[in-house]
Coordinates of C-alpha atoms in Angstrom, one line a residue:
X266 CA 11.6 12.2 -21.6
X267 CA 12.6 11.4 -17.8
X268 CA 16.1 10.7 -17.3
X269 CA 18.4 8.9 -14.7
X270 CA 18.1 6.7 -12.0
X271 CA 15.4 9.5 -10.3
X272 CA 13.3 9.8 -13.7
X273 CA 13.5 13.4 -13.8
X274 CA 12.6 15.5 -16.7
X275 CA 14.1 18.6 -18.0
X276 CA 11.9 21.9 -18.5
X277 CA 12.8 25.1 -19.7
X278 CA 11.4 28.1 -17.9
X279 CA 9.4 30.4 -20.6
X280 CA 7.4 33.0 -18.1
X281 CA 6.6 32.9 -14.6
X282 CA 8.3 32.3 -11.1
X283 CA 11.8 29.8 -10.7
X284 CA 9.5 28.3 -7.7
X285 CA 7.9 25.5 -9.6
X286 CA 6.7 24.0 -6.6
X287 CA 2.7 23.0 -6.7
X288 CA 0.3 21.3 -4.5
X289 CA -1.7 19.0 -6.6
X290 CA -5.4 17.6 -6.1
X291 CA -6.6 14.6 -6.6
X292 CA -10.0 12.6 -5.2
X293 CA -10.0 15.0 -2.7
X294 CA -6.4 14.6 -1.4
X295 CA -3.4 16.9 -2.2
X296 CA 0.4 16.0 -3.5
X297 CA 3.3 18.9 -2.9
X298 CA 5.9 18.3 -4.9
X299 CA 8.0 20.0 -7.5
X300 CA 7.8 18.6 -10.8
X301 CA 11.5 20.0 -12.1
X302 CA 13.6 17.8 -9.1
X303 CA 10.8 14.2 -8.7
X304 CA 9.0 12.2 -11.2
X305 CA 5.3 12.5 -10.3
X306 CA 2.8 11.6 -13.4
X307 CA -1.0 13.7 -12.7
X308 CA -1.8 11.6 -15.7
X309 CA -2.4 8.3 -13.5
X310 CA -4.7 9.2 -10.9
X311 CA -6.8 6.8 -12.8
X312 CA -4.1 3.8 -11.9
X313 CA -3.9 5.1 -8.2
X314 CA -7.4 5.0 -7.7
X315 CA -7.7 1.3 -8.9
X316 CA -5.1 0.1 -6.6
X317 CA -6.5 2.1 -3.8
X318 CA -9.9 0.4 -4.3
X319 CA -8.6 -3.2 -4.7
X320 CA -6.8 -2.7 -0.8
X321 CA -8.5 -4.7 2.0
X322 CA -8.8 -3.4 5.8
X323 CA -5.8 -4.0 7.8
X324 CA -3.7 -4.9 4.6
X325 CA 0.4 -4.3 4.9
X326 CA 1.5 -2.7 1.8
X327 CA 4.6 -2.0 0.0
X328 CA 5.3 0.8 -2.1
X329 CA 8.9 0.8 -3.8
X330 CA 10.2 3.7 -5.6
X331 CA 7.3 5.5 -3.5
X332 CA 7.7 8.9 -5.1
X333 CA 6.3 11.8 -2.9
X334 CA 4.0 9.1 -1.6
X335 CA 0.8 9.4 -4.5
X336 CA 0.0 6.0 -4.2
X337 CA 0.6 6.0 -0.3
X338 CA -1.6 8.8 -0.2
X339 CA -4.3 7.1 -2.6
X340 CA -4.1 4.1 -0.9
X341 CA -4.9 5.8 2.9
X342 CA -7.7 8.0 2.0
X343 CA -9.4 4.9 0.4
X344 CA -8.5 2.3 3.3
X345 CA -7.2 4.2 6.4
X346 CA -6.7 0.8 8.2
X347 CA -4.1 -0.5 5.8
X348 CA -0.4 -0.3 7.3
X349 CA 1.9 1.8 4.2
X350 CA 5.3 1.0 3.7
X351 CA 7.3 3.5 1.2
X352 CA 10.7 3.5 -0.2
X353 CA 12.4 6.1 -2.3
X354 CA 15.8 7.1 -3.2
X355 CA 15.7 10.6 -4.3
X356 CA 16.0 12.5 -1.1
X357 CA 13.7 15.6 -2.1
X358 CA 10.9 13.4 -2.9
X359 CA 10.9 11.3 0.5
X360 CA 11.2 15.0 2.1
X361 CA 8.2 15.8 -0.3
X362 CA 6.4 12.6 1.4
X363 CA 6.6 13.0 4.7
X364 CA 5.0 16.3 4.1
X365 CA 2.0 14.2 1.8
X366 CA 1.3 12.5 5.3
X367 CA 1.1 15.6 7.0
X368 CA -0.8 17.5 4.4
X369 CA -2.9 14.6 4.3
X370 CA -3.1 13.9 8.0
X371 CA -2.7 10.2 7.5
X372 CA -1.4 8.0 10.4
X373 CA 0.2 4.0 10.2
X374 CA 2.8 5.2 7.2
X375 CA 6.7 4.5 7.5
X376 CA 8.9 6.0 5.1
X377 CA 12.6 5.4 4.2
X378 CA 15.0 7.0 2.3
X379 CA 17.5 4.8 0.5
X380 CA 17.5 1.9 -2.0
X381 CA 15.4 -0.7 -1.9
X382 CA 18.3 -3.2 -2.4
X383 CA 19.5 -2.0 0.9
X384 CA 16.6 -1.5 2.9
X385 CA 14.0 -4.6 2.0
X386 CA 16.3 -6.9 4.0
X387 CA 15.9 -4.8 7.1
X388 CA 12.7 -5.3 7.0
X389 CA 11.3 -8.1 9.0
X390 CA 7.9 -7.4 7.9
X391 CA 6.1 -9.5 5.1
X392 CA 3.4 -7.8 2.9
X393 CA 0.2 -8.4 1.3
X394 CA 0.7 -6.0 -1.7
X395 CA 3.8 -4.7 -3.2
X396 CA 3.4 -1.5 -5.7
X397 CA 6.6 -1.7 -8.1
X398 CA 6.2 1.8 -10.6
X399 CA 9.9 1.6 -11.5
X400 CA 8.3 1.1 -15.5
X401 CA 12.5 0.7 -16.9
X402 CA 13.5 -0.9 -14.3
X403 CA 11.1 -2.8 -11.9
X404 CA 12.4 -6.1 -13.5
X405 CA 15.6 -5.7 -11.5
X406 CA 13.8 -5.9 -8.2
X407 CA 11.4 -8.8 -9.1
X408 CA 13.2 -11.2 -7.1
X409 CA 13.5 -8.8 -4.1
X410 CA 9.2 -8.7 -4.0
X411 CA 9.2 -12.2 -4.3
X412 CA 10.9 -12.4 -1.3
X413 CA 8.5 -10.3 1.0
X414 CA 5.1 -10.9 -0.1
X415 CA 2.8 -12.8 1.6
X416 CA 1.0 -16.1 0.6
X417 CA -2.0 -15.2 -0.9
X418 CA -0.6 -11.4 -1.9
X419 CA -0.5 -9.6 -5.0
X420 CA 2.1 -7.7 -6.9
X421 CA 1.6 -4.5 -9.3
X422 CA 4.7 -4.8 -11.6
X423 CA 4.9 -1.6 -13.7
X424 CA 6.8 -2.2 -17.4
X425 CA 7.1 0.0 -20.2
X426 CA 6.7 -2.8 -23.5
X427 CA 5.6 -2.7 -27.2
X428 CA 1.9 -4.8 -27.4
X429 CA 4.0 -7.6 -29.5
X430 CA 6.0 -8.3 -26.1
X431 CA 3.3 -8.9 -23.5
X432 CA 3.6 -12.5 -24.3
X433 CA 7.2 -12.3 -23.5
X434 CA 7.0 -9.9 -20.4
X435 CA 4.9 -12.7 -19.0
X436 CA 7.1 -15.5 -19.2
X437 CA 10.1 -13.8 -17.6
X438 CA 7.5 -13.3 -14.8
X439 CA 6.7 -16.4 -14.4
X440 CA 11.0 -17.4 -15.3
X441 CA 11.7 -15.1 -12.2
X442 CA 9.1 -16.8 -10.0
X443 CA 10.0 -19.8 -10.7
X444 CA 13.7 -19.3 -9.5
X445 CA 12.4 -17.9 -6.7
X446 CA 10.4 -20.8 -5.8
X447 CA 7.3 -19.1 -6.0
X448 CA 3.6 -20.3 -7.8
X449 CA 2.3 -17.6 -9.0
X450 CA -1.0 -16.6 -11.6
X451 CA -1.2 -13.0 -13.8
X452 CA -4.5 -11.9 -12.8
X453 CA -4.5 -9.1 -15.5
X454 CA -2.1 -7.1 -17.7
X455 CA -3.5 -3.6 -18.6
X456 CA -2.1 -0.8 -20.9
X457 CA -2.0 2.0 -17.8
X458 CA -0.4 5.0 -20.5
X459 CA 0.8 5.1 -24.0
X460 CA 4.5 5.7 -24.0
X461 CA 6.1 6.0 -27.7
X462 CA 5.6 4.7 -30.8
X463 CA 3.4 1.4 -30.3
X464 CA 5.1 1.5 -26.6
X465 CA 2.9 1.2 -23.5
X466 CA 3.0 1.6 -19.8
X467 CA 1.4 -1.7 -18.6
X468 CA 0.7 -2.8 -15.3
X469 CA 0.6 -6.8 -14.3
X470 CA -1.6 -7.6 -11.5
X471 CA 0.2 -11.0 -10.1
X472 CA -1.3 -12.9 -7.7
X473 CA 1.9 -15.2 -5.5
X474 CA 0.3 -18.6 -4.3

């Protein structure tokens, strides 16, 4: 189970070295990161590579709660045109990104460290995706990606929900939208992981008009 605001999990050290770091490989790219201190899920490289394949050239795109940069990373080595954006408060896992776009030699990425509460309104940029995997909490920052996404762009809100409360996540969607004056369709809802008991982490493709 991940806890706290950073979604980190707690292990127990059996055999082996203290230095849990690892360099991870995926599609051909690599993710450093230590899986004791940063959330980071190997189990979704499935979900990465459909975002990464739905990006357009040239396309601006918002990652919150960007993590060591996975989906940054996905994202460039599928469309290097597209201009990433990443946010992320834990301070070890930004650190752990900028080293991602290193490792990965990847070019047109701006990071920042801090909360996206804080840091969305400096932005003067507007952007044609916006990646929310906060699963417990992306609903508190609905309102913020309303605010910067484009006409025309799409939103991938992460939710962790029991099947019986799809119908439900939905509405407050389109409840949130509506307050922030925005027309909006659900292009698709999709069960990304099973969570618990009858509990899945689902992803909502949501097209803003």
């Amino acid at each position: 189970i991940r806890k706290g605001i950073l979604r980190k999990r707690e292990y127990k050290l059996i055999f082996g070295n203290k230095n849990t770091e690892v360099i991870h490989k995926e599609y051909g790219y690599l993710i450093k990161l230590n899986p004791q201190k940063i959330y980071f899920s190997p189990r979704e490289l499935t979900e990465r590579q459909r975002i990464a394949k739905q990006v357009k050239p040239k396309e601006k795109v918002l990652v919150m709660f960007s993590g060591a940069a996975p989906f940054i990373v996905a994202i460039k080595k599928n469309e290097p045109s597209a201009i990433l954006t990443g946010i992320e408060l834990n301070k070890l896992a930004h650190n752990y990104a900028k080293e991602n776009i290193k490792l990965n030699k990847l070019k047109d990425v701006i990071l920042y460290q801090g909360d996206v509460r804080k840091i969305i309104p400096k932005i003067k940029d507007k952007f044609d995706r916006i990646l929310m995997p906060l699963p417990r909490d992306s609903y508190k920052f609905l309102s913020l990606a309303f605010k910067v996404i484009k006409k025309n762009g799409i939103i991938h809100y992460y939710s962790f929900d029991a099947k019986s409360e799809f119908k439900k996540i939905k509405d407050y969607i389109k409840e949130q939208a509506n307050k922030s004056h925005k027309t909006i369709r659900i292009l698709r809802l999709k069960k990304v992981l099973p969570y618990g008991p009858k509990i899945y982490k689902i992803v909502l493709d949501i097209k803003c008009n």
